[in-house]
CSV table of C-alpha atoms in Angstrom, one decimal:
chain,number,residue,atom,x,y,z
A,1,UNK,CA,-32.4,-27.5,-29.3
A,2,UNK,CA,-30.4,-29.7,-26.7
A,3,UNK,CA,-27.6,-27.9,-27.7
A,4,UNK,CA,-28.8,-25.0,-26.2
A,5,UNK,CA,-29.4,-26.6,-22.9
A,6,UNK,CA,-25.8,-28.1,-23.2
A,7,UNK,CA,-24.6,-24.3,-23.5
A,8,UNK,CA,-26.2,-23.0,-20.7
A,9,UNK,CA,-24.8,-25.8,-18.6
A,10,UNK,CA,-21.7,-26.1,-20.2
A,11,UNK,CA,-21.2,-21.9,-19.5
A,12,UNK,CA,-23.1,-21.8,-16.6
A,13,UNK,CA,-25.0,-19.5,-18.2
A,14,UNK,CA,-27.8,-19.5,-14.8
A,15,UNK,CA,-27.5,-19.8,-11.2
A,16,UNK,CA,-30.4,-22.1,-9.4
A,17,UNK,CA,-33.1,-19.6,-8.3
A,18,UNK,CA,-32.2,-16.6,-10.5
A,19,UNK,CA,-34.5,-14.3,-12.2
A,20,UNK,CA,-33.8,-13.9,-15.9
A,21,UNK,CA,-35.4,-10.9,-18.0
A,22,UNK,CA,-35.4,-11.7,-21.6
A,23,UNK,CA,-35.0,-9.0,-24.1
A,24,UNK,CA,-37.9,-9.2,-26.2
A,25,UNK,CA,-38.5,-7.0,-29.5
A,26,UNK,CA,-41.1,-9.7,-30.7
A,27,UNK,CA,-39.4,-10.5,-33.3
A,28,UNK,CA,-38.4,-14.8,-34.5
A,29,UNK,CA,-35.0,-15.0,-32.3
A,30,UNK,CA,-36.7,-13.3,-29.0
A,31,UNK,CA,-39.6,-15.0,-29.2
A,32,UNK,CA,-38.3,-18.4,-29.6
A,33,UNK,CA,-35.9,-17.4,-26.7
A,34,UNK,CA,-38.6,-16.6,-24.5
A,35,UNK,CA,-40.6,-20.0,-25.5
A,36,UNK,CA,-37.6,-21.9,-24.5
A,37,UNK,CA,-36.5,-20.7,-21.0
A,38,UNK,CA,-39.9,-20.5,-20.5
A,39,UNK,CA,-40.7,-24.3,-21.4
A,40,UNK,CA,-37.2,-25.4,-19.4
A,41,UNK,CA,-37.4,-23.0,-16.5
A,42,UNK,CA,-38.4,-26.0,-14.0
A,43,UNK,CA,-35.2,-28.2,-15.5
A,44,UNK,CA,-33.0,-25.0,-15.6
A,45,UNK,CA,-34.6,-23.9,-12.1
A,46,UNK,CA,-34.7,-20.2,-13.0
A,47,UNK,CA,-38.0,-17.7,-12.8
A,48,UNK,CA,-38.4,-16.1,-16.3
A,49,UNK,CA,-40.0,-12.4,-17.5
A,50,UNK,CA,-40.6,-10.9,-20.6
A,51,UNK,CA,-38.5,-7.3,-21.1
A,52,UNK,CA,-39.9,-5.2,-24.0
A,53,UNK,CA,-38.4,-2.0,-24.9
A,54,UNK,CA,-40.5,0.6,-27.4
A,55,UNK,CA,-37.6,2.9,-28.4
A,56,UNK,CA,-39.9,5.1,-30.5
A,57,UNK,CA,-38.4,5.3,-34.0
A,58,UNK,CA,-40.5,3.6,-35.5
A,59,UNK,CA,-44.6,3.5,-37.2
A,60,UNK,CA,-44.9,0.0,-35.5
A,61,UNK,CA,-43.2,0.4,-32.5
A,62,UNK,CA,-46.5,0.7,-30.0
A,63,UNK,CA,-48.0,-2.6,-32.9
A,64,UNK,CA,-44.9,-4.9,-31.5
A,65,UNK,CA,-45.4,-3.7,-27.9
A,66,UNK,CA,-48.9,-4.8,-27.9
A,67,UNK,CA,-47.9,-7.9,-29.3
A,68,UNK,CA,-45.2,-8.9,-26.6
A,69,UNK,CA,-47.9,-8.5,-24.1
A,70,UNK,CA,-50.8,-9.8,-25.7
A,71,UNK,CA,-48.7,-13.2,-26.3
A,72,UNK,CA,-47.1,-12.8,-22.8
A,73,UNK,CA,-50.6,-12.2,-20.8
A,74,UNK,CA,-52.1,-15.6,-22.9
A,75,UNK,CA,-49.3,-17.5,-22.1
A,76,UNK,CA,-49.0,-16.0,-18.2
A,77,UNK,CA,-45.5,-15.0,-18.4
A,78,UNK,CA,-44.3,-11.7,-16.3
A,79,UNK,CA,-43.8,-8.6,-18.6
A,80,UNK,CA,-42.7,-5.6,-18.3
A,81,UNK,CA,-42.5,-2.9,-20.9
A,82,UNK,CA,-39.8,0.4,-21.0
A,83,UNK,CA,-40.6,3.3,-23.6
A,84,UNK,CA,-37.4,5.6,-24.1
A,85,UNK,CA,-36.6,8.2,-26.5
A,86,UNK,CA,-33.8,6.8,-29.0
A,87,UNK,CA,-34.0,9.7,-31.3
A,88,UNK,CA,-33.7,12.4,-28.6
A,89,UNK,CA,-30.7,10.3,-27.2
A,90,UNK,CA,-29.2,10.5,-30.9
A,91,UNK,CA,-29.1,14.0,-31.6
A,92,UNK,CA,-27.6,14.6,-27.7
A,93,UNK,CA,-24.7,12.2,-28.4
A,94,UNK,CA,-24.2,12.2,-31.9
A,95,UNK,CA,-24.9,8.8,-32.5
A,96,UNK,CA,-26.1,6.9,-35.3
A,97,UNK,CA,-30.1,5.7,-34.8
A,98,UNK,CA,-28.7,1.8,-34.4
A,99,UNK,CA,-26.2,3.1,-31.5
A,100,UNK,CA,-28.8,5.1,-29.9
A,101,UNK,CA,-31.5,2.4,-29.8
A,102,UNK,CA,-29.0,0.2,-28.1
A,103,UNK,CA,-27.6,2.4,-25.2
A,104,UNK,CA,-31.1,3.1,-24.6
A,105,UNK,CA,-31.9,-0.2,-24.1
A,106,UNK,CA,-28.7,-1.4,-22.5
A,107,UNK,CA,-29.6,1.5,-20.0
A,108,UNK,CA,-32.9,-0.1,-19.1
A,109,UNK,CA,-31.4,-3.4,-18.4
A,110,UNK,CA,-29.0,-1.8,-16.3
A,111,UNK,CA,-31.6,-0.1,-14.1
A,112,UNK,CA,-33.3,-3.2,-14.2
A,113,UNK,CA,-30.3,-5.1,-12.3
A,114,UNK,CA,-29.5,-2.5,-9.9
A,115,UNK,CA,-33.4,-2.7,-8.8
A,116,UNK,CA,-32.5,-6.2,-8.1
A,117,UNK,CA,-35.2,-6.8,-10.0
A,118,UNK,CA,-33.7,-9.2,-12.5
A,119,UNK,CA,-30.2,-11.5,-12.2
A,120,UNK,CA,-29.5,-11.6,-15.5
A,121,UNK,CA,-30.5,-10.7,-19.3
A,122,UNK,CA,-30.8,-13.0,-22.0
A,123,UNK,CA,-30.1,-11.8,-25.4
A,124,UNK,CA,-30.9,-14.4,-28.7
A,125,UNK,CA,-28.1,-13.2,-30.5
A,126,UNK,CA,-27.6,-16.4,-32.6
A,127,UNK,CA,-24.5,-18.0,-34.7
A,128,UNK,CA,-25.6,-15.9,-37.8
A,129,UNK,CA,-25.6,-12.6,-35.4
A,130,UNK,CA,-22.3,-13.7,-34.4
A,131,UNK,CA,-20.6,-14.0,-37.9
A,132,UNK,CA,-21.7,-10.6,-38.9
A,133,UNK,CA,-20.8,-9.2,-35.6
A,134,UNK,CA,-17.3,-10.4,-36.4
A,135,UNK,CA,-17.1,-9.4,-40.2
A,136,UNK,CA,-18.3,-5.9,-39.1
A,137,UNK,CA,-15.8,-5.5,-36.7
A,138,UNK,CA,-12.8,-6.9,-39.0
A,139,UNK,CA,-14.2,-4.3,-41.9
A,140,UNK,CA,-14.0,-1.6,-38.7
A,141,UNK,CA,-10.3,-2.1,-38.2
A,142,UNK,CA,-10.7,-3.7,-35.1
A,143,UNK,CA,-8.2,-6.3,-33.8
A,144,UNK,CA,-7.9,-9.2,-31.5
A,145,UNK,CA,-10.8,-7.9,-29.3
A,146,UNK,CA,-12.9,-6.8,-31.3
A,147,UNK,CA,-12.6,-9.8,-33.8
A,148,UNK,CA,-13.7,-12.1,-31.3
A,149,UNK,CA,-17.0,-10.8,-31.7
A,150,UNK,CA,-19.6,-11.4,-28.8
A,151,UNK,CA,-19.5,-13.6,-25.8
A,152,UNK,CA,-21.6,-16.6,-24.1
A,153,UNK,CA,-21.4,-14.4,-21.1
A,154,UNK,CA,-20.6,-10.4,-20.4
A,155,UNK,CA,-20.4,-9.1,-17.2
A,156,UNK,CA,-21.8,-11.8,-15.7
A,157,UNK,CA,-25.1,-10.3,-16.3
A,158,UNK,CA,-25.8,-10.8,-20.1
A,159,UNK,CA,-26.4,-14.1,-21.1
A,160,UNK,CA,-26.5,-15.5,-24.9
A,161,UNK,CA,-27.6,-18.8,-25.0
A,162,UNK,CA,-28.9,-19.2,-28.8
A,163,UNK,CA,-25.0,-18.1,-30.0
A,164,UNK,CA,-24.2,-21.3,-31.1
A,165,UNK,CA,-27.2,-22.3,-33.1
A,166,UNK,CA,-28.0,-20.6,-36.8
A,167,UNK,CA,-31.0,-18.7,-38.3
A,168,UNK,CA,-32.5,-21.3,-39.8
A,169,UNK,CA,-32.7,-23.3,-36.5
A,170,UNK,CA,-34.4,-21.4,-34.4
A,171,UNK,CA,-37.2,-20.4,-37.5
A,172,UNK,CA,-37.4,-24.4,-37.4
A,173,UNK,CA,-38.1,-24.3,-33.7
A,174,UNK,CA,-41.0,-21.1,-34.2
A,175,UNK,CA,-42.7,-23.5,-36.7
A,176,UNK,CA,-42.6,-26.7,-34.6
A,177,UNK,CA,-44.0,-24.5,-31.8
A,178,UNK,CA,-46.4,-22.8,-33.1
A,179,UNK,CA,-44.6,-19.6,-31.9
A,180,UNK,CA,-46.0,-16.2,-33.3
A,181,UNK,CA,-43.7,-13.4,-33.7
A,182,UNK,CA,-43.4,-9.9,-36.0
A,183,UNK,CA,-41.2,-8.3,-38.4
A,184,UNK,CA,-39.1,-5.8,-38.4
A,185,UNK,CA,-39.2,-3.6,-41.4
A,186,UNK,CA,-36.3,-1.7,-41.1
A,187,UNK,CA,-34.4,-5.5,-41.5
A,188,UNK,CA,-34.1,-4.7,-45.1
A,189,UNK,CA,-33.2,-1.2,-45.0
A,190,UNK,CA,-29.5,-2.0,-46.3
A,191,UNK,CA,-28.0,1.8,-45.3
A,192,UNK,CA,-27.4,0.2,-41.9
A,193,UNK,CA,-24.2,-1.6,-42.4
A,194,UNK,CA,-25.1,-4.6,-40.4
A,195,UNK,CA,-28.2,-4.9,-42.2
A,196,UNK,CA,-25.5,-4.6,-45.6
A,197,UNK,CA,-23.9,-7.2,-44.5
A,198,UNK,CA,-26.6,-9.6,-44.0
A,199,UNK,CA,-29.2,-8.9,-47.0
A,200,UNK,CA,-26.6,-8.8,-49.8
A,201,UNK,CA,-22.8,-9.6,-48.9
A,202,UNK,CA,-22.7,-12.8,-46.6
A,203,UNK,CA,-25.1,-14.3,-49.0
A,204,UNK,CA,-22.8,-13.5,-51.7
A,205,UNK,CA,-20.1,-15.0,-49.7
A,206,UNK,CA,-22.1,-18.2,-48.9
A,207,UNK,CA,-22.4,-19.0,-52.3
A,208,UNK,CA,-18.5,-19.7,-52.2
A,209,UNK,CA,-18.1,-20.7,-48.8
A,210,UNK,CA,-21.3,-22.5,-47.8
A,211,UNK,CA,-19.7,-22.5,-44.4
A,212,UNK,CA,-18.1,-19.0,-44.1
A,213,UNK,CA,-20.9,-18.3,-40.9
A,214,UNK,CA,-19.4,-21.5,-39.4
A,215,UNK,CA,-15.9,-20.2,-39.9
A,216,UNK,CA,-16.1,-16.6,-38.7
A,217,UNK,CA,-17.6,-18.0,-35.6
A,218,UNK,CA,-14.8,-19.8,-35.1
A,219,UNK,CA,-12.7,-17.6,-36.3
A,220,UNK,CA,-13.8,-15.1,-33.2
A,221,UNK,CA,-13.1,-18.4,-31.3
A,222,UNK,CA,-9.4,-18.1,-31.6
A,223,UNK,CA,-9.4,-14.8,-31.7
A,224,UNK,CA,-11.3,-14.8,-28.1
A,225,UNK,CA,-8.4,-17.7,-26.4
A,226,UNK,CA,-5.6,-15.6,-27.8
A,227,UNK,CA,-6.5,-12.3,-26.1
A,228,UNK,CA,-7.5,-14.1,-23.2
A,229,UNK,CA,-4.0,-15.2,-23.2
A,230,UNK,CA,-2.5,-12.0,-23.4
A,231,UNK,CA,-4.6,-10.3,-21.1
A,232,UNK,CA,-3.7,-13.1,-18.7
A,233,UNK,CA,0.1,-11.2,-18.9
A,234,UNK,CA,-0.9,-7.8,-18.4
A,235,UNK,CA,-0.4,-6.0,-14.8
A,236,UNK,CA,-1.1,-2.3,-14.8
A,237,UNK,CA,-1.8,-2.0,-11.3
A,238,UNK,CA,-0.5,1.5,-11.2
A,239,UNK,CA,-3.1,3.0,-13.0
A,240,UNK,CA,-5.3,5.5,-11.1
A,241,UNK,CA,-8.6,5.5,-11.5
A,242,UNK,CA,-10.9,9.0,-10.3
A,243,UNK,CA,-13.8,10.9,-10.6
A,244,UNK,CA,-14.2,10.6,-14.6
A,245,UNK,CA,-10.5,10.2,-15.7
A,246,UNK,CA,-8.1,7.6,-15.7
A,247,UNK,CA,-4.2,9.0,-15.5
A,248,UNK,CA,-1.6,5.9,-16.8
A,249,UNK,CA,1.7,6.1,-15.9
A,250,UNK,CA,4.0,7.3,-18.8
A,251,UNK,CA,6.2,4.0,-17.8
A,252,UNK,CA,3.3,1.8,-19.5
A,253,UNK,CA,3.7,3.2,-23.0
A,254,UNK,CA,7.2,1.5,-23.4
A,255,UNK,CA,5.5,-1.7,-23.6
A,256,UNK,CA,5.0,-3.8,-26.8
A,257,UNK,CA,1.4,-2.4,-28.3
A,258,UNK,CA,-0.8,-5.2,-28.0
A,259,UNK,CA,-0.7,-4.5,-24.0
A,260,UNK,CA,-0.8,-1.1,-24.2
A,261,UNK,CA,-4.1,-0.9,-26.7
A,262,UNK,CA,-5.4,-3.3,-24.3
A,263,UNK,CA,-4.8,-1.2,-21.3
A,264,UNK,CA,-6.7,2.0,-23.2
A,265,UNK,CA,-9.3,0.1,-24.1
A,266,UNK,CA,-9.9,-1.2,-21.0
A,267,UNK,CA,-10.0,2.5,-19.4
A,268,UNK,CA,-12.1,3.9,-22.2
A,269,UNK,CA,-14.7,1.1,-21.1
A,270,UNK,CA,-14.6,2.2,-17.2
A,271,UNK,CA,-14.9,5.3,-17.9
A,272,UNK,CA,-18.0,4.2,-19.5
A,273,UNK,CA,-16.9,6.1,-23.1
A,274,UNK,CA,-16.3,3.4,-25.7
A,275,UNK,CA,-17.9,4.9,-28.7
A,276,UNK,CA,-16.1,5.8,-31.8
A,277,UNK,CA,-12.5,4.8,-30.1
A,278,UNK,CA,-10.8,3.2,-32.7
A,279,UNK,CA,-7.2,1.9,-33.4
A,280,UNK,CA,-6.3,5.4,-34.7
A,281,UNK,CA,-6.8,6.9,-31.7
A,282,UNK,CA,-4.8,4.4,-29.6
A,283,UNK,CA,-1.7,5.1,-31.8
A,284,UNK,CA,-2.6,8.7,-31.2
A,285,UNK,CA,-2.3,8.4,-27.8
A,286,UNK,CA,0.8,6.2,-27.4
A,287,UNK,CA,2.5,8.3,-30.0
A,288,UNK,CA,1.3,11.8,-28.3
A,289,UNK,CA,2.4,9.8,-24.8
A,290,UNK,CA,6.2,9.6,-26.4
A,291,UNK,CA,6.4,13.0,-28.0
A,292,UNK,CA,3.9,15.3,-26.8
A,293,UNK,CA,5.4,18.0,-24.6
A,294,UNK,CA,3.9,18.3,-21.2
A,295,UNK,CA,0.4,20.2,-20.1
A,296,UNK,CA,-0.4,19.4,-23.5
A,297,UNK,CA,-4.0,17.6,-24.7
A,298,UNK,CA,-5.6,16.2,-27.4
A,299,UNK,CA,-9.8,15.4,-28.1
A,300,UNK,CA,-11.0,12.2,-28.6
A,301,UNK,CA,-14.3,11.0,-29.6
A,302,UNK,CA,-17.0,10.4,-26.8
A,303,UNK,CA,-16.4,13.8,-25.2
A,304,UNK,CA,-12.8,12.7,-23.8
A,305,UNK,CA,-9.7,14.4,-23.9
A,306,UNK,CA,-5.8,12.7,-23.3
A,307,UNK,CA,-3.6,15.1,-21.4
A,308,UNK,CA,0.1,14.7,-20.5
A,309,UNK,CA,0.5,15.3,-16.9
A,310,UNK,CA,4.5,15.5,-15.9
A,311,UNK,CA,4.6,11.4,-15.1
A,312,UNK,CA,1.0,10.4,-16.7
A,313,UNK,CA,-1.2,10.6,-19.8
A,314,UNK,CA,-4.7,11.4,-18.2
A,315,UNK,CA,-7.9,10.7,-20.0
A,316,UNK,CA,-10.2,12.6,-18.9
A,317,UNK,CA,-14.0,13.0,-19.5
A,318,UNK,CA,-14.8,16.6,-20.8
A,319,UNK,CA,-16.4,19.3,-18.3
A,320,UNK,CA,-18.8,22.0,-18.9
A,321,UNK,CA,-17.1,25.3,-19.6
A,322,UNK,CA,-16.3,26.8,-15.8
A,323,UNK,CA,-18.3,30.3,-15.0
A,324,UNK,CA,-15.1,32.3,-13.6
A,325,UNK,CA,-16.6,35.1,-12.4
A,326,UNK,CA,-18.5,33.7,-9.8
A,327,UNK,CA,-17.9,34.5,-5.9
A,328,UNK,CA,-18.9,32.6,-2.7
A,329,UNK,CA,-18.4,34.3,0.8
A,330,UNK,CA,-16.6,32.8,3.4
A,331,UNK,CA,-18.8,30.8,6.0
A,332,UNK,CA,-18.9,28.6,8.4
A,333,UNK,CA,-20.8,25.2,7.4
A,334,UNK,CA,-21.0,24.3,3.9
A,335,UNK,CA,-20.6,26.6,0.8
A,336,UNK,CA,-22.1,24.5,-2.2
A,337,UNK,CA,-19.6,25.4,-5.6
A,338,UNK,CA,-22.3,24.5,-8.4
A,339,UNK,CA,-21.0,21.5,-11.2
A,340,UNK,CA,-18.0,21.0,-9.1
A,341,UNK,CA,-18.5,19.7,-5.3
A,342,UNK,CA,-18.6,21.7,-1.6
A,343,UNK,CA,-16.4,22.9,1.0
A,344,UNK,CA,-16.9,22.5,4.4
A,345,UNK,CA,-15.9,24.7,7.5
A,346,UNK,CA,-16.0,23.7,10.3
A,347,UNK,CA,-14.7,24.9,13.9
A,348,UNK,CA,-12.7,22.8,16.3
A,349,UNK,CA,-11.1,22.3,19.4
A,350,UNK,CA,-7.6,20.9,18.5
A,351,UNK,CA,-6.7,20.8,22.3
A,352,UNK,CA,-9.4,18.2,23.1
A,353,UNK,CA,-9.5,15.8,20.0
A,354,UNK,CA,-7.5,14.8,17.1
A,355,UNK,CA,-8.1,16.4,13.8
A,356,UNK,CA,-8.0,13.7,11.1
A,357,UNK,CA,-8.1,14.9,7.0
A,358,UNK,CA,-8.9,18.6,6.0
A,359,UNK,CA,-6.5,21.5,5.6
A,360,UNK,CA,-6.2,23.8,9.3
A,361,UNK,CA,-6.2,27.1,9.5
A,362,UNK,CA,-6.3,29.9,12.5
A,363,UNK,CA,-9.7,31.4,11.8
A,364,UNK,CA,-8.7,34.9,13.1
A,365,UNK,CA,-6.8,35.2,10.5
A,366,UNK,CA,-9.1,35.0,7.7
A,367,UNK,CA,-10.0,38.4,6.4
A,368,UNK,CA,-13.5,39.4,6.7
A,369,UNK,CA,-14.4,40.1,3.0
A,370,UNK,CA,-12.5,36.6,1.8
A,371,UNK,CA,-14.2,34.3,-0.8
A,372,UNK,CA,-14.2,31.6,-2.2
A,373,UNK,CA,-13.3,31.6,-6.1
A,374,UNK,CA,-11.6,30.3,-9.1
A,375,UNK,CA,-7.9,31.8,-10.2
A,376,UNK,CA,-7.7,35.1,-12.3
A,377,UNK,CA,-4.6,36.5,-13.7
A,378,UNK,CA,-2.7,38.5,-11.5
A,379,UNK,CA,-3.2,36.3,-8.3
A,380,UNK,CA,-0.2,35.5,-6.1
A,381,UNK,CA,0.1,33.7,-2.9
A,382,UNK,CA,2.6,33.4,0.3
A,383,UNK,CA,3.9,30.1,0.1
A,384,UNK,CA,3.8,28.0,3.5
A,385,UNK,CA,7.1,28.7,4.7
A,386,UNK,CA,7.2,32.4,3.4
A,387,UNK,CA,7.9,34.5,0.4
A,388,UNK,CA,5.6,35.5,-2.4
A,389,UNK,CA,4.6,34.2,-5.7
A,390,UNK,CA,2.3,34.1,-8.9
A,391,UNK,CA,-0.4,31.8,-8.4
A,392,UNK,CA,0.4,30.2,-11.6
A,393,UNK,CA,3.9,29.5,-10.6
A,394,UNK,CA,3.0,28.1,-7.6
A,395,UNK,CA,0.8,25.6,-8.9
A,396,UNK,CA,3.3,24.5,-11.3
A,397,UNK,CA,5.8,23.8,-8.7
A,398,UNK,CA,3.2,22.0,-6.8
A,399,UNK,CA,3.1,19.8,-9.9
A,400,UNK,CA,-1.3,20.7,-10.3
A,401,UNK,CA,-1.9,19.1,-13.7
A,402,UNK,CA,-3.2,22.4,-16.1
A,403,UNK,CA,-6.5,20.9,-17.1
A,404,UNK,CA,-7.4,21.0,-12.7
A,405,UNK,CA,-5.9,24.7,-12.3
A,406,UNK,CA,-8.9,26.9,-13.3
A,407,UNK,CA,-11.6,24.2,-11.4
A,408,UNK,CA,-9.9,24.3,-8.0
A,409,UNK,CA,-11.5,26.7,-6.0
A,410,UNK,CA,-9.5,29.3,-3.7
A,411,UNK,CA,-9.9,31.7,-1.1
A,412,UNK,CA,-9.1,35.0,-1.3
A,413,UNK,CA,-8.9,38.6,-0.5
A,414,UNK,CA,-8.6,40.7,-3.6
A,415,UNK,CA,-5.8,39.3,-5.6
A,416,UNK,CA,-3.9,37.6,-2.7
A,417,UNK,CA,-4.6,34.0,-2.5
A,418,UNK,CA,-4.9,32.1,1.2
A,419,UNK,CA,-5.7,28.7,-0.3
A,420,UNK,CA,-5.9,26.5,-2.8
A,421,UNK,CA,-8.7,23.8,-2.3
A,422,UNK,CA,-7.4,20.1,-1.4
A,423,UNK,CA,-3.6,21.6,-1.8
A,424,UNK,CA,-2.2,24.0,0.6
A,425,UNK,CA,-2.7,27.4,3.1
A,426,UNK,CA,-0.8,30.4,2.7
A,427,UNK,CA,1.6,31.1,5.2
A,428,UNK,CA,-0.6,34.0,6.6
A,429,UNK,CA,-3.2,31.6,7.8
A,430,UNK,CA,-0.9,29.2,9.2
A,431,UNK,CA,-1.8,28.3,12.9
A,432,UNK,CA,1.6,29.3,15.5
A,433,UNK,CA,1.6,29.5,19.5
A,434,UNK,CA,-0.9,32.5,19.2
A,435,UNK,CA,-3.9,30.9,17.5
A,436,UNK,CA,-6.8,30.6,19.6
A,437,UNK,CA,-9.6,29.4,17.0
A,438,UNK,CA,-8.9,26.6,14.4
A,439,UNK,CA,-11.0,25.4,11.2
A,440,UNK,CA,-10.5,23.1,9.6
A,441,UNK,CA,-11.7,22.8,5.9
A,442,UNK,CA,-12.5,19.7,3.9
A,443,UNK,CA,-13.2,19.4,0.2
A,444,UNK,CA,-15.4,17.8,-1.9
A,445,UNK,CA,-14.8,18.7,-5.3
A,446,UNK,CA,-17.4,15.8,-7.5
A,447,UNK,CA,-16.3,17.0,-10.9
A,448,UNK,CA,-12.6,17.6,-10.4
A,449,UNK,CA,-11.4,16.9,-13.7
């Protein structure tokens, strides 16, 4: 295993003094993973706990838990053990079991680090692990990305030191050491692909190229330096980034595709919805970016939908459906809009201080039964400047992409609008040399999508 130490030096895979939570299902790889760092933690200079998480899918779910901290109490390691509800998660998000178990864990971990509670997570994902990861992924369709399989280091928070080691070392390094561990039954269950893939075709495959697990992982190597390279050349500094969407400028999708699949994925992934995006869908995108006429959409998987927005394609993550006939009075203070943020009224003195932010209005001239609202047909509003218009044409000359319109809140008085939240007054609230009381109003709209 002084490979393994050379990895974690070589990749810097640990800082002096950090606290490292390995993921442990009890099972050969994990265990042996938690034996090591625990055996090296003075030479590596780290502290070392045990994470177990009980996904509850499974008859002997509660049986490994036990076994995690029975073995971690003998052995006086730090545990700590998560239960969360994979199957629940599945139905929710339409995902497969596999997917669900793994966003539920991933989402412990993450908790884990925000606590501060742990540095970093140590995953024994192993050369075999890798070679299948890669395979997979090539079946999938995927391309340079996705062919390079998984990394030493992701995020600077998940660590992988066993990935250049096989199988059959680390069950070598369980025997030497004595290390107990349990199985997994649903291992052989071959209906999940990756399970497919390692009980009956990579064995297959072995028995032609004895070094085909070798060769993917190297393979994934390449694969890894050449997007690195390209990614290196990409600058798409104008993208925006907002609450839940990402809007790209149309400019981008002139450029060759490898940079432009690259940029999507890469705004799928901060937006936090990469499942079920695949290559079809980026050539769906650039092609609809091209061709599709504007104010048009298109659904994606993952709850997100593409729009073209006059000089951007916006991807946007999907919003309950908005309850229109809802009405909020007109107050002073803060009026709280429910799923979609608050408004804030507030007087001032504009003779004594400076107003900074906010739209300002004379507050005389705000009729008495005004609310606040969304847009209904028939609405029209005095432009600031003067003369009248429909509500909808105003908002398409103020260039308000159509997927915002109907979430904007505005004030009104019947079927006359007065504002339009975080865009403009109507002339008939405007302040002149008359006004004696000013508000100014200030938005917060959290879901403004």
């Amino acid at each position: 295993m002084e490979k393994v130490l050379e990895l974690i030096k070589r990749q810097n895979l640990f800082t002096p003094g950090s606290v490292v939570g390995v993921a442990v299902s009890g099972g050969s790889d994990s265990m042996a993973l938690l034996h090591f760092l625990v055996e090296n933690k003075e030479n590596l200079d780290i502290e070392v706990m045990a994470i177990h998480v009980d996904h509850n899918t499974r008859v002997n779910d509660q049986r490994d838990a036990i076994f995690v901290e029975d073995y971690c109490k003998q052995n006086r390691i730090r545990f700590h053990k998560f239960r969360v509800e994979a199957l629940t998660l599945m139905k929710q998000k339409s995902l497969s079991l596999e997917e669900a178990c793994r966003e539920a864990r991933y989402a412990v971990f993450e908790n884990l680090r925000q606590k501060g509670i742990i540095d970093k997570i140590a995953i024994a994902h192993h050369l075999n692990d890798q070679a299948e990861t890669v395979l997979l992924h090539i079946l999938r369709g995927s391309g340079l990305s996705g062919a390079g399989g998984m990394q030493y280091v992701r995020d600077d928070f998940y660590v992988r030191p066993f990935l250049d080691i096989t199988k059959e070392e680390i069950l070598a390094y369980d025997y030497e050491n004595q290390i107990p561990f349990v199985e997994d039954e649903t291992n052989v269950d071959t209906k999940i692909s990756r399970n497919l893939l390692r009980q009956k075709i990579l064995p297959e495959l072995r028995k032609v190229w004895s070094n085909v697990d070798e060769n993917l992982c190297n393979f994934a190597k390449i694969c890894r330096e050449d997007d690195a390279t390209i990614r290196s050349l990409m600058n798409f500094d104008a993208v925006l980034f907002e609450k839940n969407m990402a809007k790209i400028p149309l400019t981008y999708f002139s450029y060759a595709p490898s940079f432009v699949n690259r940029l999507l994925l890469d705004c799928f992934a901060k937006l936090g919805k990469t499942q079920g995006i695949e290559r079809k869908h980026l050539e769906m995108i650039c092609d609809f970016a091209k061709n599709g006429i504007n104010g048009a959409k298109i659904s994606l998987p993952d709850n997100i939908s593409a729009y073209k927005e006059y000089e951007y394609v916006t991807l946007a993550i999907k919003k309950p459906k908005l309850e229109v006939a809802t009405e909020w009075p007109f107050k002073k203070g803060v009026t709280q809009i429910e799923d979609y943020g608050t408004i804030q009224v507030k007087k001032v003195d504009t003779s004594k201080k400076k107003v900074v932010g906010g739209l300002m209005v004379d507050a005389d001239k705000i009729p008495q039964n005004a609310v606040w609202r969304f847009r209904k047909e028939g609405d029209f509003i005095e432009k600031f400047g003067g003369g009248f218009v429909k509500l909808k044409k105003y908002l398409s000359d103020k260039k308000i992409p159509l997927r915002v319109r109907d979430c904007l809140p505005v004030l009104a008085n019947g079927s006359e609008i007065l504002m339009v939240a975080n865009v403009d007054i109507s002339e008939s609230l405007k302040i002149d040399e008359n006004t004696k009381n000013v508000y100014v109003i200030n938005f917060n709209i959290k879901n403004w999508v």
